[in-house]
Amino acid sequence: MKIICRCQDVTEDEIIAAIRQGATTIDEIRRLVRAGMGSCQGRTCRRLVAQIISRELKTPPAEIYPPTFRPPNRPVAFELIMSELKRQELEDGEKK
Amino acid sequence: MNRAFDAVIIGGGILGVATAYELARAGMKNVCVLERHYLASGSTGRCGGGFRQQWSTEANTELAMDSVKRLEVLEEELGYRTEFFQGGYLILAHNEEEEKQFAKNVAMQRKLGLDVSIVDADEAVKIVPYLNKEMIRKATWCPKDGHINPFLLTQGYANAARRLGVQINLWTNVVGIMKKSDTFFVMTETGNTYQTPLLFNCAGGFSRSIGQMLNVEIPVDPYRHEILVTEPVERLWDPMVISFSVGLYARQEKSGGMVMGMGDPNEPVGTFVGSSMKFMYEMAQRFTMLFPKLDKLRIVRQWAGLYEMTADAQPILGPVEEVDNFIQASGFSGHGLMLAPAVSQILADMVVNKSRSEVVESLNVKRLYNMKDVVKEKSVV
């Protein structure tokens, strides 16, 4: 058993099963078996997933439809956003 | 490759795929779904995943109740796990106006046979801990509402449809449609033409453009709707919780992440689904106002999808006057996933068995042309 997505404990067999159901992209595999849905958002596994797709479907890696990248870059706590908003508010107050 | 079908469905979201499955199940042999990207790549795969029966209009409530009945047996029927979970929906009333509206809604819903009740703030906090009790006057509670994994539900329908002989063509973008006598000619970007006597428009946020290809006005406007998910945490609560006046909904995924989204009344019409910083700021403020103790949750991803809105926030269903056998299932105004199980079945029954459905007739596109007898759905985030 080979773990491909370490955040979500997704094995190679699960990824191959998703490909057998018709998945041909990294995004579809993420949605079906959660590979790349964890804290690192696929930073580690997305290349490995692409390699598996390429091998299983015999497509060159360059032809695999690219995944969507979304914010945030690292996990961000609500309290951090709230303190940033407070800081901006104070800064705006000082300007006035 | 054979490109003549008894029915062609445009759109591989939940509506298109469920309708294909129901058509095949009702005995139609030769059905094809055309999807421009992959399954559930549009609104379906970007939604919050909730299903609720608590609505302000009778049409939506009836369709939603039928849908839940369908969902209750669907995992077994499709032979596919969908994370279907009846954790309930708790809808918060923050002011007197909402309290009055919700009392009306609940009276109507109970008349239709729904198990729904009004609870006070203490009970609400028992159902959804960590809620800011000071902000709540009352809440409505339906334990048979819940949530489901939209990808898995779509895939489950698709796998079952394929087993019944349905052809699902992905990466097939429809660019033009012609109708000569009784046959639709559906043209794709790659230069192929599909022929069919029966065409379904399940194109979600793009259903207006599909209508335009046949000179039919489908008054659906897409709006971006943003949403995010946090890192997984221990189980906090089971229901989907909604507040219309704070403008948010939140639920916990099976895997532990909190999924939450909000409506932005200033969002312009358009099909842009990029992410915004403004949303992250706004969501953080709204969520921590309602759940002050949960401010340590960490966002791992935000994304966006389209709410395909109609003027009354109810779907457009059934035939159109100008073009025979051009069936609409769009304009779900953010609630396609939860209405699809019933709508797909009713539409399939309508075309295969020529049955009639009052709900479908009441949701014909005609109502939006003259805006007569239009009752606006109020329970929308």
Tab-separated table of C-alpha atoms in Angstrom:
chain	number	residue	atom	x	y	z
A	1	MET	CA	0.000	0.000	0.000
A	2	LYS	CA	1.436	3.304	-1.121
A	3	ILE	CA	0.253	6.552	0.480
A	4	ILE	CA	0.171	9.320	-2.117
A	5	CYS	CA	-1.635	12.131	-0.273
A	6	ARG	CA	-0.149	12.328	3.224
A	7	CYS	CA	-2.589	14.941	4.544
A	8	GLN	CA	-5.631	12.863	3.724
A	9	ASP	CA	-4.174	9.311	3.760
A	10	VAL	CA	-5.056	8.554	0.158
A	11	THR	CA	-3.491	5.448	-1.345
A	12	GLU	CA	-2.343	4.815	-4.883
A	13	ASP	CA	-5.027	2.132	-5.250
A	14	GLU	CA	-7.752	4.654	-4.423
A	15	ILE	CA	-6.410	7.026	-7.055
A	16	ILE	CA	-6.312	4.263	-9.646
A	17	ALA	CA	-9.915	3.369	-8.733
A	18	ALA	CA	-10.937	7.002	-9.385
A	19	ILE	CA	-9.229	6.884	-12.794
A	20	ARG	CA	-11.141	3.685	-13.575
A	21	GLN	CA	-14.371	5.622	-12.854
A	22	GLY	CA	-13.455	8.081	-15.576
A	23	ALA	CA	-11.310	10.712	-13.864
A	24	THR	CA	-8.625	12.139	-16.151
A	25	THR	CA	-7.598	15.258	-14.203
A	26	ILE	CA	-5.970	16.108	-10.880
A	27	ASP	CA	-9.084	18.089	-9.849
A	28	GLU	CA	-11.426	15.151	-10.449
A	29	ILE	CA	-9.233	12.872	-8.371
A	30	ARG	CA	-9.124	15.438	-5.590
A	31	ARG	CA	-12.903	15.614	-5.574
A	32	LEU	CA	-13.493	11.872	-5.675
A	33	VAL	CA	-10.899	10.593	-3.195
A	34	ARG	CA	-9.716	13.795	-1.435
A	35	ALA	CA	-6.097	13.584	-2.634
A	36	GLY	CA	-4.832	17.160	-2.266
A	37	MET	CA	-7.683	18.383	-0.069
A	38	GLY	CA	-5.719	18.560	3.167
A	39	SER	CA	-3.627	21.198	4.884
A	40	CYS	CA	-0.984	21.392	2.147
A	41	GLN	CA	-3.594	21.522	-0.659
A	42	GLY	CA	-1.735	19.108	-2.878
A	43	ARG	CA	1.688	20.706	-2.614
A	44	THR	CA	3.216	17.266	-2.073
A	45	CYS	CA	0.892	14.908	-3.920
A	46	ARG	CA	-0.194	16.776	-7.009
A	47	ARG	CA	2.901	15.790	-8.998
A	48	LEU	CA	2.553	12.193	-7.856
A	49	VAL	CA	-1.133	12.170	-8.833
A	50	ALA	CA	-0.202	13.585	-12.244
A	51	GLN	CA	2.374	10.811	-12.672
A	52	ILE	CA	-0.213	8.153	-11.846
A	53	ILE	CA	-2.719	9.636	-14.330
A	54	SER	CA	-0.005	9.801	-16.957
A	55	ARG	CA	1.015	6.203	-16.386
A	56	GLU	CA	-2.526	4.776	-16.199
A	57	LEU	CA	-3.943	6.670	-19.184
A	58	LYS	CA	-0.704	6.749	-21.174
A	59	THR	CA	-0.922	10.521	-21.609
A	60	PRO	CA	2.157	12.722	-21.512
A	61	PRO	CA	2.255	14.686	-18.204
A	62	ALA	CA	2.188	17.986	-20.145
A	63	GLU	CA	-1.247	17.106	-21.523
A	64	ILE	CA	-2.880	16.599	-18.144
A	65	TYR	CA	-5.401	19.362	-17.426
A	66	PRO	CA	-3.867	21.589	-14.731
A	67	PRO	CA	-5.503	21.845	-11.290
A	68	THR	CA	-7.011	25.061	-9.943
A	69	PHE	CA	-4.929	26.960	-7.406
A	70	ARG	CA	-6.855	28.836	-4.742
A	71	PRO	CA	-6.031	30.994	-1.733
A	72	PRO	CA	-4.871	30.965	0.992
A	73	ASN	CA	-1.299	29.875	0.374
A	74	ARG	CA	-0.970	28.471	3.894
A	75	PRO	CA	-3.760	27.725	6.382
A	76	VAL	CA	-4.929	30.999	7.962
A	77	ALA	CA	-6.824	31.251	11.267
A	78	PHE	CA	-9.893	33.487	11.517
A	79	GLU	CA	-8.321	35.241	14.529
A	80	LEU	CA	-5.351	36.242	12.392
A	81	ILE	CA	-7.641	37.794	9.780
A	82	MET	CA	-9.565	39.591	12.505
A	83	SER	CA	-6.393	41.049	14.037
A	84	GLU	CA	-5.236	42.147	10.580
A	85	LEU	CA	-8.595	43.900	10.070
A	86	LYS	CA	-8.210	45.630	13.441
A	87	ARG	CA	-4.694	46.766	12.504
A	88	GLN	CA	-5.963	48.206	9.212
A	89	GLU	CA	-8.744	49.993	11.068
A	90	LEU	CA	-6.268	51.593	13.485
A	91	GLU	CA	-4.008	52.596	10.615
A	92	ASP	CA	-6.940	54.217	8.789
A	93	GLY	CA	-7.884	56.047	12.012
A	94	GLU	CA	-4.365	57.441	12.376
A	95	LYS	CA	-4.382	58.700	8.780
A	96	LYS	CA	-7.571	60.662	9.483
B	1	MET	CA	-19.270	7.107	-33.671
B	2	ASN	CA	-23.046	7.213	-33.404
B	3	ARG	CA	-24.302	10.736	-32.709
B	4	ALA	CA	-28.071	10.192	-33.017
B	5	PHE	CA	-29.853	9.917	-29.677
B	6	ASP	CA	-33.398	9.716	-28.295
B	7	ALA	CA	-32.453	12.496	-25.876
B	8	VAL	CA	-29.488	14.812	-25.531
B	9	ILE	CA	-28.820	16.611	-22.252
B	10	ILE	CA	-26.593	19.669	-22.181
B	11	GLY	CA	-24.764	19.877	-18.869
B	12	GLY	CA	-22.920	17.279	-16.784
B	13	GLY	CA	-23.819	18.732	-13.415
B	14	ILE	CA	-26.183	17.092	-10.988
B	15	LEU	CA	-29.276	18.064	-13.019
B	16	GLY	CA	-27.980	16.706	-16.311
B	17	VAL	CA	-26.590	13.486	-14.913
B	18	ALA	CA	-29.589	12.754	-12.646
B	19	THR	CA	-31.990	13.448	-15.530
B	20	ALA	CA	-30.025	11.090	-17.791
B	21	TYR	CA	-30.207	8.378	-15.151
B	22	GLU	CA	-33.938	8.870	-14.578
B	23	LEU	CA	-34.670	8.852	-18.325
B	24	ALA	CA	-32.800	5.571	-18.710
B	25	ARG	CA	-34.493	4.144	-15.642
B	26	ALA	CA	-37.881	5.109	-17.096
B	27	GLY	CA	-37.000	3.051	-20.166
B	28	MET	CA	-35.436	5.468	-22.625
B	29	LYS	CA	-32.713	3.564	-24.469
B	30	ASN	CA	-30.444	6.028	-26.109
B	31	VAL	CA	-29.520	9.028	-23.940
B	32	CYS	CA	-26.434	11.237	-24.166
B	33	VAL	CA	-25.037	13.890	-21.793
B	34	LEU	CA	-22.741	16.593	-23.185
B	35	GLU	CA	-20.472	18.251	-20.655
B	36	ARG	CA	-17.919	20.886	-21.631
B	37	HIS	CA	-15.446	20.021	-18.849
B	38	TYR	CA	-15.702	17.119	-16.423
B	39	LEU	CA	-18.605	15.937	-14.251
B	40	ALA	CA	-19.790	18.481	-11.666
B	41	SER	CA	-17.131	20.937	-12.840
B	42	GLY	CA	-19.614	23.846	-12.696
B	43	SER	CA	-21.951	24.898	-9.905
B	44	THR	CA	-22.651	21.381	-8.608
B	45	GLY	CA	-19.070	20.678	-7.592
B	46	ARG	CA	-18.661	24.096	-5.974
B	47	CYS	CA	-21.766	24.126	-3.808
B	48	GLY	CA	-22.168	23.808	-0.055
B	49	GLY	CA	-23.694	20.342	-0.315
B	50	GLY	CA	-26.750	20.949	1.839
B	51	PHE	CA	-30.269	19.706	1.260
B	52	ARG	CA	-33.170	21.324	3.046
B	53	GLN	CA	-36.933	21.249	2.948
B	54	GLN	CA	-37.461	24.527	4.779
B	55	TRP	CA	-38.566	27.001	2.119
B	56	SER	CA	-40.939	29.917	1.922
B	57	THR	CA	-42.745	28.831	-1.274
B	58	GLU	CA	-44.860	25.704	-1.568
B	59	ALA	CA	-43.319	24.699	-4.902
B	60	ASN	CA	-39.774	24.627	-3.481
B	61	THR	CA	-40.908	22.868	-0.290
B	62	GLU	CA	-42.735	20.147	-2.227
B	63	LEU	CA	-39.832	19.536	-4.591
B	64	ALA	CA	-37.372	19.477	-1.690
B	65	MET	CA	-39.491	17.019	0.301
B	66	ASP	CA	-39.715	14.720	-2.732
B	67	SER	CA	-35.958	15.041	-3.169
B	68	VAL	CA	-35.199	13.982	0.384
B	69	LYS	CA	-37.479	10.949	0.008
B	70	ARG	CA	-35.491	10.080	-3.082
B	71	LEU	CA	-32.120	10.669	-1.390
B	72	GLU	CA	-33.092	8.385	1.479
B	73	VAL	CA	-33.073	5.377	-0.879
B	74	LEU	CA	-30.596	6.576	-3.482
B	75	GLU	CA	-27.322	5.252	-2.040
B	76	GLU	CA	-28.701	1.758	-2.129
B	77	GLU	CA	-30.293	2.189	-5.547
B	78	LEU	CA	-27.135	3.614	-7.132
B	79	GLY	CA	-24.853	1.267	-5.218
B	80	TYR	CA	-22.632	4.213	-4.301
B	81	ARG	CA	-21.662	5.948	-1.056
B	82	THR	CA	-22.487	9.665	-1.192
B	83	GLU	CA	-21.886	10.822	2.424
B	84	PHE	CA	-25.660	11.344	2.645
B	85	PHE	CA	-26.288	12.514	6.201
B	86	GLN	CA	-29.511	13.760	7.757
B	87	GLY	CA	-27.934	16.030	10.325
B	88	GLY	CA	-30.729	18.597	10.075
B	89	TYR	CA	-30.888	22.305	9.229
B	90	LEU	CA	-31.059	25.011	11.849
B	91	ILE	CA	-32.199	28.369	10.463
B	92	LEU	CA	-31.653	31.351	12.731
B	93	ALA	CA	-34.091	34.215	13.254
B	94	HIS	CA	-32.325	37.352	14.533
B	95	ASN	CA	-35.145	39.868	14.456
B	96	GLU	CA	-38.892	40.213	14.710
B	97	GLU	CA	-39.400	40.338	10.964
B	98	GLU	CA	-37.596	37.020	10.488
B	99	GLU	CA	-39.465	35.504	13.391
B	100	LYS	CA	-42.790	36.379	11.745
B	101	GLN	CA	-41.707	35.154	8.304
B	102	PHE	CA	-40.383	31.878	9.751
B	103	ALA	CA	-43.649	31.284	11.660
B	104	LYS	CA	-45.464	31.606	8.329
B	105	ASN	CA	-42.966	29.301	6.603
B	106	VAL	CA	-43.216	26.657	9.308
B	107	ALA	CA	-47.036	26.729	9.233
B	108	MET	CA	-46.974	26.161	5.466
B	109	GLN	CA	-44.263	23.468	5.691
B	110	ARG	CA	-46.146	21.601	8.422
B	111	LYS	CA	-49.303	21.745	6.342
B	112	LEU	CA	-47.340	19.946	3.615
B	113	GLY	CA	-46.336	17.312	6.172
B	114	LEU	CA	-42.788	18.360	7.041
B	115	ASP	CA	-41.365	17.544	10.479
B	116	VAL	CA	-40.204	21.055	11.382
B	117	SER	CA	-40.462	23.111	14.551
B	118	ILE	CA	-39.609	26.483	16.056
B	119	VAL	CA	-37.071	26.347	18.866
B	120	ASP	CA	-35.847	29.034	21.272
B	121	ALA	CA	-32.258	30.234	21.668
B	122	ASP	CA	-31.423	27.735	24.435
B	123	GLU	CA	-32.522	24.784	22.339
B	124	ALA	CA	-30.741	26.179	19.284
B	125	VAL	CA	-27.449	26.271	21.192
B	126	LYS	CA	-27.989	22.662	22.265
B	127	ILE	CA	-28.336	21.671	18.597
B	128	VAL	CA	-25.434	23.829	17.383
B	129	PRO	CA	-23.001	24.505	20.233
B	130	TYR	CA	-20.694	27.562	20.163
B	131	LEU	CA	-23.462	29.743	18.666
B	132	ASN	CA	-23.567	33.283	20.006
B	133	LYS	CA	-26.826	33.001	21.935
B	134	GLU	CA	-27.265	36.765	22.344
B	135	MET	CA	-27.788	37.087	18.598
B	136	ILE	CA	-30.616	34.561	18.337
B	137	ARG	CA	-34.315	35.168	18.971
B	138	LYS	CA	-35.655	31.907	17.613
B	139	ALA	CA	-34.669	29.221	15.116
B	140	THR	CA	-36.433	26.715	12.918
B	141	TRP	CA	-35.278	23.126	13.053
B	142	CYS	CA	-35.862	20.245	10.676
B	143	PRO	CA	-33.974	17.081	11.665
B	144	LYS	CA	-34.544	15.399	8.285
B	145	ASP	CA	-32.647	18.022	6.306
B	146	GLY	CA	-28.926	17.437	5.923
B	147	HIS	CA	-25.960	17.373	3.622
B	148	ILE	CA	-24.330	15.194	1.009
B	149	ASN	CA	-21.096	15.112	-0.995
B	150	PRO	CA	-21.929	16.715	-4.367
B	151	PHE	CA	-19.071	15.035	-6.269
B	152	LEU	CA	-19.993	11.596	-5.041
B	153	LEU	CA	-23.719	12.064	-5.674
B	154	THR	CA	-23.021	13.162	-9.260
B	155	GLN	CA	-20.534	10.341	-9.807
B	156	GLY	CA	-22.967	7.820	-8.318
B	157	TYR	CA	-25.709	8.932	-10.699
B	158	ALA	CA	-23.238	8.904	-13.613
B	159	ASN	CA	-21.946	5.395	-12.918
B	160	ALA	CA	-25.501	4.062	-12.609
B	161	ALA	CA	-26.588	5.913	-15.767
B	162	ARG	CA	-23.674	4.416	-17.726
B	163	ARG	CA	-24.664	0.956	-16.535
B	164	LEU	CA	-28.116	1.635	-18.060
B	165	GLY	CA	-26.496	2.540	-21.367
B	166	VAL	CA	-26.302	6.337	-21.060
B	167	GLN	CA	-23.391	7.881	-22.913
B	168	ILE	CA	-21.656	10.712	-21.060
B	169	ASN	CA	-19.357	12.748	-23.276
B	170	LEU	CA	-16.974	14.923	-21.289
B	171	TRP	CA	-14.875	17.775	-22.712
B	172	THR	CA	-17.638	18.352	-25.264
B	173	ASN	CA	-18.559	22.012	-25.549
B	174	VAL	CA	-21.833	22.899	-27.301
B	175	VAL	CA	-21.408	25.951	-29.540
B	176	GLY	CA	-24.582	25.966	-31.637
B	177	ILE	CA	-28.001	24.348	-32.008
B	178	MET	CA	-30.345	24.200	-34.997
B	179	LYS	CA	-33.770	22.675	-35.279
B	180	LYS	CA	-35.043	21.329	-38.603
B	181	SER	CA	-38.572	19.876	-38.543
B	182	ASP	CA	-38.485	17.654	-35.440
B	183	THR	CA	-34.745	17.189	-35.084
B	184	PHE	CA	-32.275	19.211	-33.048
B	185	PHE	CA	-28.749	19.442	-34.445
B	186	VAL	CA	-26.365	20.109	-31.587
B	187	MET	CA	-22.934	21.286	-32.712
B	188	THR	CA	-19.788	21.056	-30.616
B	189	GLU	CA	-16.564	22.999	-30.543
B	190	THR	CA	-14.655	20.115	-32.090
B	191	GLY	CA	-16.966	20.077	-35.111
B	192	ASN	CA	-19.244	17.159	-34.281
B	193	THR	CA	-23.028	17.257	-34.644
B	194	TYR	CA	-25.437	15.345	-32.411
B	195	GLN	CA	-28.998	14.675	-33.557
B	196	THR	CA	-31.972	14.241	-31.274
B	197	PRO	CA	-35.729	14.843	-31.146
B	198	LEU	CA	-35.537	15.765	-27.429
B	199	LEU	CA	-33.158	18.295	-25.914
B	200	PHE	CA	-32.597	19.217	-22.252
B	201	ASN	CA	-31.041	22.463	-21.091
B	202	CYS	CA	-29.266	21.677	-17.809
B	203	ALA	CA	-26.455	24.161	-18.359
B	204	GLY	CA	-26.757	25.960	-15.014
B	205	GLY	CA	-25.107	29.378	-15.148
B	206	PHE	CA	-24.846	29.056	-18.933
B	207	SER	CA	-28.445	28.059	-19.631
B	208	ARG	CA	-29.313	31.502	-20.963
B	209	SER	CA	-26.668	31.104	-23.713
B	210	ILE	CA	-27.956	27.632	-24.570
B	211	GLY	CA	-31.486	29.090	-24.873
B	212	GLN	CA	-30.190	31.848	-27.131
B	213	MET	CA	-28.874	29.247	-29.577
B	214	LEU	CA	-32.539	28.439	-30.286
B	215	ASN	CA	-33.788	32.013	-29.853
B	216	VAL	CA	-35.478	31.137	-26.588
B	217	GLU	CA	-35.152	33.582	-23.711
B	218	ILE	CA	-34.137	31.759	-20.508
B	219	PRO	CA	-34.019	34.513	-17.872
B	220	VAL	CA	-31.219	33.133	-15.676
B	221	ASP	CA	-28.453	35.386	-14.364
B	222	PRO	CA	-25.266	33.856	-12.965
B	223	TYR	CA	-23.661	35.423	-9.890
B	224	ARG	CA	-20.408	34.401	-8.250
B	225	HIS	CA	-20.859	32.903	-4.798
B	226	GLU	CA	-17.779	32.342	-2.649
B	227	ILE	CA	-17.203	29.619	-0.091
B	228	LEU	CA	-14.360	28.214	2.011
B	229	VAL	CA	-13.314	25.200	4.043
B	230	THR	CA	-11.258	24.974	7.230
B	231	GLU	CA	-8.832	22.361	8.436
B	232	PRO	CA	-10.512	19.287	9.888
B	233	VAL	CA	-11.410	19.494	13.573
B	234	GLU	CA	-13.236	17.174	15.953
B	235	ARG	CA	-16.995	16.874	15.386
B	236	LEU	CA	-18.598	20.158	16.479
B	237	TRP	CA	-22.152	19.771	15.254
B	238	ASP	CA	-24.250	17.774	12.778
B	239	PRO	CA	-26.622	20.266	11.080
B	240	MET	CA	-26.190	22.893	8.454
B	241	VAL	CA	-26.729	26.208	10.182
B	242	ILE	CA	-28.030	29.180	8.173
B	243	SER	CA	-28.543	32.817	8.952
B	244	PHE	CA	-30.211	34.901	6.253
B	245	SER	CA	-29.603	38.256	7.920
B	246	VAL	CA	-25.952	37.643	8.843
B	247	GLY	CA	-25.804	36.018	5.411
B	248	LEU	CA	-23.949	32.762	5.915
B	249	TYR	CA	-24.279	29.010	6.090
B	250	ALA	CA	-21.893	26.561	7.731
B	251	ARG	CA	-21.674	22.818	8.085
B	252	GLN	CA	-19.069	20.241	8.988
B	253	GLU	CA	-17.906	17.798	6.348
B	254	LYS	CA	-17.634	14.108	7.078
B	255	SER	CA	-13.862	14.537	7.091
B	256	GLY	CA	-14.095	17.272	9.758
B	257	GLY	CA	-13.557	20.487	7.785
B	258	MET	CA	-16.066	23.308	8.269
B	259	VAL	CA	-17.548	24.414	4.955
B	260	MET	CA	-19.059	27.892	4.945
B	261	GLY	CA	-20.230	30.404	2.394
B	262	MET	CA	-22.105	33.649	2.137
B	263	GLY	CA	-24.127	35.745	-0.261
B	264	ASP	CA	-22.857	39.151	-1.355
B	265	PRO	CA	-25.687	41.444	-2.507
B	266	ASN	CA	-23.161	43.649	-4.356
B	267	GLU	CA	-21.934	40.839	-6.602
B	268	PRO	CA	-22.388	41.774	-10.295
B	269	VAL	CA	-23.892	39.419	-12.896
B	270	GLY	CA	-21.167	37.345	-14.531
B	271	THR	CA	-19.514	33.960	-14.833
B	272	PHE	CA	-16.227	34.871	-13.131
B	273	VAL	CA	-15.417	32.345	-10.391
B	274	GLY	CA	-12.087	33.595	-9.073
B	275	SER	CA	-11.446	34.072	-5.349
B	276	SER	CA	-11.378	37.418	-3.551
B	277	MET	CA	-9.601	38.731	-0.474
B	278	LYS	CA	-12.755	40.671	0.357
B	279	PHE	CA	-14.635	37.418	0.842
B	280	MET	CA	-12.051	36.044	3.263
B	281	TYR	CA	-12.221	39.232	5.359
B	282	GLU	CA	-16.001	39.357	5.241
B	283	MET	CA	-16.487	35.662	6.019
B	284	ALA	CA	-14.082	35.862	8.981
B	285	GLN	CA	-16.078	38.759	10.442
B	286	ARG	CA	-19.468	37.138	9.972
B	287	PHE	CA	-18.395	33.719	11.204
B	288	THR	CA	-16.609	34.946	14.327
B	289	MET	CA	-19.569	37.203	15.123
B	290	LEU	CA	-21.882	34.181	15.130
B	291	PHE	CA	-19.297	31.745	16.568
B	292	PRO	CA	-16.900	33.866	18.685
B	293	LYS	CA	-15.252	30.803	20.277
B	294	LEU	CA	-14.312	29.243	16.945
B	295	ASP	CA	-11.876	31.937	15.855
B	296	LYS	CA	-8.934	29.525	15.900
B	297	LEU	CA	-10.267	27.500	12.973
B	298	ARG	CA	-7.869	27.743	10.048
B	299	ILE	CA	-8.962	28.248	6.451
B	300	VAL	CA	-7.254	25.871	4.015
B	301	ARG	CA	-9.047	26.770	0.814
B	302	GLN	CA	-11.533	29.189	-0.603
B	303	TRP	CA	-13.261	28.830	-3.955
B	304	ALA	CA	-16.296	30.088	-5.834
B	305	GLY	CA	-19.152	28.909	-8.017
B	306	LEU	CA	-22.205	30.344	-9.696
B	307	TYR	CA	-25.670	30.890	-8.283
B	308	GLU	CA	-27.893	30.815	-11.361
B	309	MET	CA	-30.616	33.207	-10.272
B	310	THR	CA	-34.121	33.711	-11.590
B	311	ALA	CA	-36.288	36.701	-10.654
B	312	ASP	CA	-38.226	34.677	-8.074
B	313	ALA	CA	-35.317	32.425	-6.962
B	314	GLN	CA	-37.193	29.336	-8.119
B	315	PRO	CA	-36.107	27.045	-10.972
B	316	ILE	CA	-37.269	27.074	-14.589
B	317	LEU	CA	-38.728	23.678	-15.419
B	318	GLY	CA	-40.351	21.948	-18.365
B	319	PRO	CA	-41.075	22.856	-21.978
B	320	VAL	CA	-41.019	26.245	-23.700
B	321	GLU	CA	-43.674	27.600	-26.059
B	322	GLU	CA	-41.438	28.624	-28.975
B	323	VAL	CA	-39.613	25.309	-29.492
B	324	ASP	CA	-41.231	21.909	-28.926
B	325	ASN	CA	-39.305	19.248	-26.988
B	326	PHE	CA	-36.763	21.709	-25.608
B	327	ILE	CA	-36.968	20.984	-21.888
B	328	GLN	CA	-35.536	23.304	-19.242
B	329	ALA	CA	-34.083	22.377	-15.881
B	330	SER	CA	-32.130	25.407	-14.806
B	331	GLY	CA	-32.205	28.612	-12.765
B	332	PHE	CA	-32.081	26.731	-9.470
B	333	SER	CA	-30.809	29.874	-7.755
B	334	GLY	CA	-28.222	28.069	-5.670
B	335	HIS	CA	-30.289	24.985	-4.858
B	336	GLY	CA	-29.862	22.603	-7.788
B	337	LEU	CA	-28.186	19.815	-5.861
B	338	MET	CA	-30.971	19.547	-3.315
B	339	LEU	CA	-33.830	19.743	-5.829
B	340	ALA	CA	-32.275	17.567	-8.550
B	341	PRO	CA	-33.313	14.139	-7.217
B	342	ALA	CA	-37.016	15.077	-7.432
B	343	VAL	CA	-36.875	17.322	-10.497
B	344	SER	CA	-34.976	14.780	-12.609
B	345	GLN	CA	-37.489	12.085	-11.773
B	346	ILE	CA	-40.528	14.287	-12.466
B	347	LEU	CA	-39.121	15.499	-15.804
B	348	ALA	CA	-38.249	11.966	-16.916
B	349	ASP	CA	-41.730	10.794	-15.982
B	350	MET	CA	-43.163	13.756	-17.891
B	351	VAL	CA	-41.382	13.008	-21.170
B	352	VAL	CA	-41.406	9.197	-21.046
B	353	ASN	CA	-44.837	8.550	-19.553
B	354	LYS	CA	-46.518	11.830	-20.564
B	355	SER	CA	-47.487	12.401	-16.951
B	356	ARG	CA	-48.397	15.869	-15.682
B	357	SER	CA	-46.936	17.677	-12.710
B	358	GLU	CA	-48.550	20.750	-11.210
B	359	VAL	CA	-45.298	21.900	-9.623
B	360	VAL	CA	-43.453	21.724	-12.935
B	361	GLU	CA	-46.277	23.580	-14.675
B	362	SER	CA	-46.188	26.302	-12.016
B	363	LEU	CA	-42.434	26.700	-12.620
B	364	ASN	CA	-42.657	27.087	-16.390
B	365	VAL	CA	-40.484	29.862	-17.805
B	366	LYS	CA	-43.661	31.728	-18.901
B	367	ARG	CA	-44.145	33.083	-15.379
B	368	LEU	CA	-40.905	35.044	-15.701
B	369	TYR	CA	-41.889	36.624	-19.031
B	370	ASN	CA	-44.986	38.352	-17.687
B	371	MET	CA	-44.087	38.142	-13.968
B	372	LYS	CA	-47.690	37.185	-13.237
B	373	ASP	CA	-48.427	34.849	-10.305
B	374	VAL	CA	-44.791	35.084	-9.276
B	375	VAL	CA	-44.080	34.412	-5.599
B	376	LYS	CA	-40.493	35.133	-4.647
B	377	GLU	CA	-38.608	32.570	-2.602
B	378	LYS	CA	-37.355	34.415	0.488
B	379	SER	CA	-35.231	31.722	2.102
B	380	VAL	CA	-32.047	32.236	0.091
B	381	VAL	CA	-28.548	32.943	1.449
